[in-house]
Amino acid sequence: MQTSPRRPPRPPRLALLTLWLAAATLQAAADPLAPAARWSAYTAGRAATPPMGWSSWNAFGTDIDEAKILGSAQRIVDTGLAARGYRYINIDDGWAARRQMPDGRLAIRAERFPSALQGGATSFRPFTDKLHAMGLKAGIYSDLGRNTCSQAYSGDETDLPKGSVLEREIGLYGHIDQDIALYFSDWGFDFIKVDGCGLRAFDAWNPKVRSGQYRALPPVLDLESVSRSDIPAVQAEFTQINAALKRNKPDGDFLLSLCIWGAADVRAWGKNYGNLSRTSDDIRPSWARLLSNFDSAARRELYAHPGSWNDPDMLFIGTADFDASHLVEAKSHFALWAMLNSPLMLGADLRTMPQPLMDIVGNADIIALNQDPAGNQATLAYDADDLQILVKQLASGQKAVALFNRGLAPIEVDLTAEQLKLRNDAPVTLTDLWSKADSTFTNETKLRVAPRETRIFRVQGTRALAQGIYLSEQPGSVNPAVDGVLRPQADPTIFRSSSGWSGTKGAGERPMYAGWGGARADSTPYGQTLRIAGAPYAAGIGILANSRLEVRNQGYRSLSTKVGVDDSAQDGAHDVTFLVYGDGKLLAKSKPLRRGQPAQALNADVAGVKLVELVARSAAGANEHLPVSWGNAALR
Ligand code: GLA
């Protein structure tokens, strides 16, 4: 039936105004560059400093039992490591027997965890009680999908859950509220690692799915391709897990560990969803693998903060390239993880770990760098394929520096006061954190670094910036809430080691961790010197246009910076306007600037302001060709 077209009645004036206002509000809410006036990275849970502890995975895989785990826990207490901060004792994959039907309650492998057997049912409560009585915390493992990583990849069926297809679905998928309540309210755990294989490995072509062993779950995580990952779907699940944690741990005493190995561009957003987030695939006890895992976190200094840390995976000290015959490598592993503010999770059977290795992981001075309350991940002051210099600003005003020789030839390293952002006309004292020896230099010094060695020092000198602090010295207080990256690309700077899973069959490791073009301290997003109209800036933040940085202000009175489109931009046609906000109010604004135009000085009074926001807006839209620089950005 045809109906005659009818004009809608004209809305009265007031209604129009209301509509316009609503649209404007919606637009502001949808504008990611509008000032948020709040720190948006994750602060739930208990991770003011990087978590420390022990995990069963590297030493035992799924072949775990109560004696092995409690044995390492006891050593942690007896050797004084607990007193030095190692507190979390985490059961990784391999503990589950089945999901009971019809109630869906998870059952524990009681033959491996005898204390779990209570009548006919099982509970980890006696186990967590024991750890708590030892002054320790307890961690558990699960998966975002229906099944875990060992179910996906392990060839050894003996340690895997038994029963029907549904009984073997021990992951969180479809059971988030039930399982989180069980782990935290019922069993008393304090930590959960959430793996992602269930959302990655169970497609319809998986032989284990085809044979009817497991149900198919269309993958939403793909380590090799961001575009084949469904980022919102993965985030939605972490949101639900967080809601369940809040309900079951209202005191906030929990840690949420995200384990999706740098997939789905998590290196950009993990900081908003959990306390730690894996930046790469699994570490192996090989030097090459250490390089890959280190690289996956080393240039992500602005994506780690108190409450939300980069996680390049657990320590493998105690095995193969990091065993007692490889003390140089073992010391490097520890020093580097400490400088990156990585979680310090021991992964060896501590009942048999040789004393020299116990001494390495017990080095109180190096632990103190990792646990420094300012929470600044080290930045790369010097970056080459063979040698890197990492500098870390400490809460005390002192610094730490690590000289990392990645290769097989010794290197004579020039370390300069300038790299440390210290005055070159005043003495600089280095304290070697292994030997405790002091040495002093002015301007520059030469230090020999042996193959695979990391020399690590605490540094005392006179700051180049007499008052205040460069933003790039305190990445722990700078959050790239919007980093301008809208088309995530793999980071080509990450060392591509042989994975070791399947020998060297196949085509090798491709660049696969998205995040290329992310915000950087003292560097453009693509690793070049910050430069505006020819003028270089040794200090500053490099980021793409259409970005918003949140900066915590700890009592400083003014913010100053020189802004402009970076000379490395390929796009010379678009303007960028730089805006500084304080607790949501506009404090300073540049004129529109494009490539080649001299930097404009911006100064803002931030006295009493808690959160400063730095916004770079351009009509250019998502634009990986438009890096901008906040040169010499400093709070004073
Ligand atoms: C994945 C994780 C590892 C470990 C195993 C357990 O590979 O990345 O850390 O938890 O699963 O199966």
XYZ file of C-alpha atoms in Angstrom, residues 72-457:
386
model
C 59.662 -22.762 46.673
C 57.443 -20.626 48.904
C 59.261 -21.903 51.985
C 62.643 -21.085 50.405
C 61.409 -17.576 49.625
C 60.653 -17.091 53.303
C 63.737 -18.894 54.672
C 66.244 -17.122 52.445
C 64.882 -13.673 53.239
C 63.621 -13.116 49.694
C 60.093 -12.630 51.068
C 61.374 -9.831 53.262
C 62.922 -8.285 50.144
C 59.526 -8.131 48.449
C 58.935 -11.513 46.771
C 55.422 -12.162 48.006
C 53.138 -13.584 45.327
C 53.229 -17.364 44.932
C 51.389 -18.089 41.710
C 50.014 -21.369 40.469
C 50.101 -21.277 36.683
C 48.385 -23.632 34.235
C 47.836 -27.257 35.228
C 45.916 -27.142 38.507
C 42.408 -27.844 37.243
C 40.842 -31.303 37.150
C 37.484 -30.415 35.560
C 34.441 -28.198 35.681
C 31.894 -30.163 37.693
C 28.482 -30.630 36.209
C 25.794 -29.513 36.563
C 26.815 -26.711 38.959
C 29.879 -25.639 36.936
C 32.146 -25.415 39.993
C 35.797 -25.986 39.180
C 37.533 -28.982 40.725
C 41.225 -29.184 41.629
C 43.604 -32.059 40.827
C 43.443 -33.399 44.354
C 46.097 -36.064 43.765
C 48.517 -33.162 43.192
C 47.079 -30.848 45.854
C 46.152 -33.179 48.744
C 45.192 -30.309 51.067
C 42.463 -29.355 48.577
C 40.421 -32.479 49.284
C 37.543 -31.689 51.633
C 35.087 -34.549 51.756
C 33.996 -35.084 48.166
C 34.709 -31.512 47.041
C 37.951 -29.628 46.520
C 39.040 -26.205 47.717
C 42.254 -24.205 47.566
C 41.327 -22.479 50.836
C 43.698 -24.612 52.990
C 46.488 -23.890 50.472
C 45.948 -20.116 50.409
C 45.549 -20.110 54.224
C 48.961 -21.716 54.447
C 50.565 -19.144 52.152
C 48.871 -16.284 53.991
C 50.107 -17.680 57.313
C 53.621 -17.562 55.841
C 53.110 -13.860 55.111
C 52.742 -14.520 51.390
C 50.042 -13.923 48.767
C 48.468 -16.513 46.496
C 47.941 -16.412 42.744
C 45.804 -18.492 40.383
C 45.636 -18.955 36.610
C 42.750 -18.986 34.146
C 41.966 -18.172 30.527
C 39.710 -15.749 28.656
C 38.358 -18.592 26.573
C 36.838 -21.942 27.460
C 40.180 -23.703 27.484
C 43.731 -22.887 28.525
C 47.063 -22.731 26.736
C 48.215 -26.172 27.805
C 44.963 -27.582 26.456
C 45.742 -25.845 23.190
C 49.422 -26.641 22.915
C 50.547 -29.322 25.356
C 51.264 -32.748 23.966
C 51.251 -34.300 27.437
C 47.650 -35.246 28.148
C 48.318 -36.579 31.644
C 48.264 -33.128 33.258
C 45.244 -31.815 31.354
C 41.654 -31.697 32.673
C 39.631 -34.861 32.261
C 35.988 -35.644 31.472
C 33.473 -34.581 28.862
C 33.992 -31.652 26.501
C 32.040 -29.385 28.859
C 33.848 -30.685 31.938
C 37.155 -29.825 30.309
C 36.079 -26.206 29.743
C 37.870 -24.711 32.707
C 38.363 -21.165 31.312
C 36.456 -18.037 32.251
C 34.378 -17.810 29.067
C 30.718 -17.805 30.113
C 31.727 -18.325 33.764
C 33.388 -15.052 34.730
C 31.202 -14.217 37.725
C 31.129 -17.775 39.022
C 34.866 -18.402 38.702
C 36.074 -15.038 40.013
C 33.812 -15.510 43.049
C 35.287 -18.975 43.558
C 38.913 -17.831 43.230
C 38.688 -14.711 45.351
C 35.719 -14.974 47.758
C 35.751 -18.714 48.277
C 39.349 -19.834 47.815
C 41.048 -16.647 49.020
C 43.393 -15.894 46.126
C 44.967 -12.445 45.756
C 46.186 -12.591 42.153
C 44.882 -13.878 38.849
C 46.715 -14.335 35.580
C 44.291 -14.437 32.667
C 45.739 -16.122 29.616
C 44.289 -15.813 26.127
C 44.774 -19.111 24.280
C 41.078 -19.936 24.550
C 40.365 -16.927 22.363
C 43.192 -17.727 19.991
C 43.657 -21.385 19.313
C 40.286 -23.115 19.093
C 39.117 -22.368 15.590
C 37.169 -24.929 13.598
C 40.366 -26.150 11.872
C 42.183 -27.012 15.082
C 42.701 -30.811 14.972
C 41.643 -31.053 18.625
C 38.405 -29.282 17.735
C 37.863 -31.365 14.608
C 38.320 -34.556 16.570
C 35.643 -33.410 19.021
C 38.023 -32.964 21.963
C 37.131 -29.276 22.400
C 34.356 -26.971 21.205
C 35.239 -24.387 18.571
C 35.353 -20.746 19.613
C 35.971 -18.363 16.720
C 39.316 -16.700 17.545
C 39.285 -13.004 18.423
C 43.016 -12.895 19.224
C 45.653 -13.281 16.569
C 49.256 -12.714 17.569
C 50.386 -12.212 13.991
C 47.669 -9.842 12.847
C 46.001 -6.971 14.667
C 43.354 -6.706 11.991
C 42.298 -10.300 12.591
C 41.914 -9.573 16.322
C 38.646 -8.240 17.724
C 39.995 -5.702 20.200
C 36.612 -4.546 21.646
C 35.574 -8.164 22.239
C 38.750 -8.856 24.235
C 38.431 -5.600 26.142
C 34.798 -6.362 26.963
C 35.840 -9.561 28.660
C 38.496 -7.818 30.754
C 35.847 -5.238 31.712
C 33.597 -8.027 32.996
C 36.487 -9.610 34.885
C 37.195 -6.267 36.519
C 33.564 -5.864 37.557
C 33.639 -9.338 39.114
C 36.909 -8.561 40.919
C 35.416 -5.408 42.350
C 32.463 -7.369 43.718
C 34.549 -10.168 45.164
C 37.478 -8.118 46.451
C 35.838 -4.909 47.629
C 38.979 -4.093 49.633
C 40.869 -3.872 46.321
C 43.544 -6.324 47.472
C 44.020 -8.098 44.157
C 46.257 -8.133 41.106
C 45.006 -8.682 37.573
C 47.619 -9.957 35.136
C 46.760 -9.765 31.424
C 48.435 -12.436 29.321
C 47.699 -11.873 25.647
C 51.373 -11.583 24.668
C 51.295 -8.217 22.890
C 48.452 -9.392 20.609
C 45.481 -7.191 19.656
C 47.592 -4.051 20.163
C 47.431 -4.662 23.929
C 50.757 -2.855 24.315
C 48.688 0.319 23.776
C 45.663 -0.441 25.963
C 46.676 -3.040 28.567
C 47.449 -0.135 30.912
C 43.717 0.611 31.098
C 42.568 -2.907 31.988
C 44.964 -4.521 34.433
C 47.972 -4.283 36.719
C 50.360 -5.990 34.374
C 50.168 -6.808 30.735
C 52.366 -9.149 28.763
C 54.125 -7.380 25.902
C 55.371 -10.471 24.039
C 55.116 -14.184 23.559
C 56.671 -16.454 26.184
C 60.235 -16.065 27.359
C 62.528 -19.061 26.903
C 65.824 -19.663 28.685
C 67.796 -18.394 25.727
C 69.671 -15.147 25.164
C 67.896 -14.488 21.862
C 64.519 -14.816 23.497
C 65.569 -12.437 26.274
C 66.349 -9.867 23.574
C 62.867 -10.224 22.039
C 61.076 -9.969 25.350
C 63.202 -7.039 26.493
C 62.573 -5.180 23.231
C 58.830 -5.721 23.475
C 58.755 -3.512 26.580
C 61.858 -1.301 26.335
C 60.374 1.360 24.061
C 57.022 1.353 25.825
C 58.231 3.505 28.732
C 55.199 5.796 28.580
C 52.753 2.891 28.715
C 53.756 1.781 32.245
C 52.774 3.495 35.469
C 52.169 2.715 39.128
C 49.189 0.367 38.890
C 49.758 -0.685 35.263
C 53.100 -2.241 34.314
C 54.576 -3.669 31.143
C 55.255 -7.383 31.572
C 57.985 -8.878 29.357
C 57.301 -12.214 31.138
C 58.713 -14.047 34.125
C 62.374 -14.415 35.028
C 64.076 -17.510 33.680
C 67.070 -17.240 36.012
C 68.105 -20.768 36.951
C 67.860 -22.450 33.555
C 70.050 -22.891 30.440
C 71.422 -19.485 29.286
C 70.607 -18.077 32.749
C 71.851 -20.913 34.951
C 74.767 -20.943 37.410
C 77.253 -21.388 34.555
C 75.953 -18.177 32.948
C 76.129 -15.626 35.728
C 76.776 -12.733 33.326
C 73.550 -13.485 31.460
C 71.597 -14.159 34.646
C 72.726 -10.812 36.095
C 71.791 -9.025 32.868
C 68.334 -10.608 32.900
C 67.742 -9.410 36.451
C 69.163 -5.915 35.998
C 67.188 -5.318 32.790
C 63.886 -6.522 34.218
C 64.464 -4.284 37.248
C 65.145 -1.239 35.054
C 62.014 -1.897 32.963
C 59.833 -2.006 36.077
C 58.877 -5.468 34.985
C 57.195 -7.700 37.543
C 59.955 -9.721 39.220
C 58.451 -13.203 39.079
C 60.982 -15.915 39.792
C 60.513 -18.993 37.656
C 62.960 -21.557 39.023
C 62.628 -24.465 41.425
C 63.981 -22.544 44.389
C 64.510 -25.713 46.413
C 67.556 -26.407 44.262
C 68.547 -22.960 42.973
C 72.308 -22.458 43.503
C 73.368 -19.750 45.936
C 75.046 -17.461 43.347
C 71.707 -17.223 41.552
C 69.829 -16.665 44.817
C 72.265 -13.814 45.461
C 71.463 -12.257 42.080
C 67.698 -12.198 42.610
C 68.230 -11.048 46.182
C 70.301 -7.970 45.261
C 68.545 -5.385 47.445
C 69.936 -2.377 45.579
C 68.630 -3.623 42.246
C 65.286 -4.643 43.743
C 65.041 -1.100 45.123
C 65.322 0.312 41.591
C 62.450 -1.885 40.465
C 60.372 -1.006 43.512
C 61.133 2.710 43.463
C 57.925 4.549 44.414
C 58.137 7.035 41.511
C 57.412 4.114 39.188
C 59.418 5.390 36.218
C 60.335 2.725 33.710
C 63.850 3.370 32.413
C 64.108 5.318 29.174
C 66.619 4.602 26.412
C 69.259 7.307 26.488
C 71.313 5.485 23.863
C 69.813 2.949 21.496
C 71.691 0.785 19.037
C 71.399 -2.835 18.011
C 74.511 -3.811 19.960
C 74.377 -1.488 22.954
C 71.699 0.319 24.911
C 71.947 2.758 27.790
C 68.918 2.841 30.059
C 68.346 5.675 32.516
C 65.824 5.607 35.319
C 64.767 8.569 37.417
C 64.257 7.654 41.082
C 61.936 9.238 43.621
C 64.932 10.387 45.679
C 66.175 12.583 42.829
C 69.001 10.158 42.136
C 69.108 8.126 38.967
C 70.088 4.665 37.884
C 71.840 3.734 34.681
C 72.337 0.389 32.959
C 74.747 -0.279 30.090
C 73.490 -3.303 28.179
C 75.804 -5.122 25.781
C 73.493 -7.250 23.670
C 76.157 -8.910 21.567
C 79.225 -11.091 21.634
C 82.064 -8.521 21.513
C 83.207 -6.390 24.431
C 82.346 -2.689 24.074
C 84.101 0.419 25.410
C 81.105 2.541 26.301
C 81.221 6.331 26.528
C 78.784 7.374 29.194
C 78.116 11.113 29.291
C 76.590 13.373 31.901
C 74.325 14.627 29.143
C 72.837 11.156 28.607
C 72.005 11.199 32.300
C 70.519 14.717 32.061
C 73.138 15.803 34.576
C 75.450 18.813 34.440
C 78.678 18.152 32.592
C 80.715 20.523 34.783
C 79.905 18.869 38.093
C 81.086 15.506 39.432
C 78.952 12.444 38.758
C 79.316 9.480 41.108
C 78.459 5.965 39.979
C 77.843 3.182 42.484
C 78.173 -0.257 40.919
C 75.180 -2.218 42.193
C 76.968 -5.580 42.003
C 80.405 -4.709 43.457
C 79.197 -1.629 45.414
C 82.345 0.216 44.243
C 82.079 3.982 43.699
C 83.714 5.951 40.891
C 83.453 9.603 39.937
C 83.735 11.421 36.607
C 83.045 14.811 35.098
C 81.471 15.217 31.665
C 82.108 11.696 30.406
C 83.675 8.395 31.251
C 84.623 5.145 29.523
C 83.306 1.861 30.825
C 84.095 -1.581 29.483
C 81.087 -3.830 29.096
C 81.720 -7.501 28.449
C 79.666 -9.569 25.984
C 76.083 -9.950 27.242
C 76.946 -7.986 30.347
C 74.732 -5.315 31.863
C 76.598 -2.910 34.105
C 74.212 -1.214 36.477
C 74.827 1.821 38.702
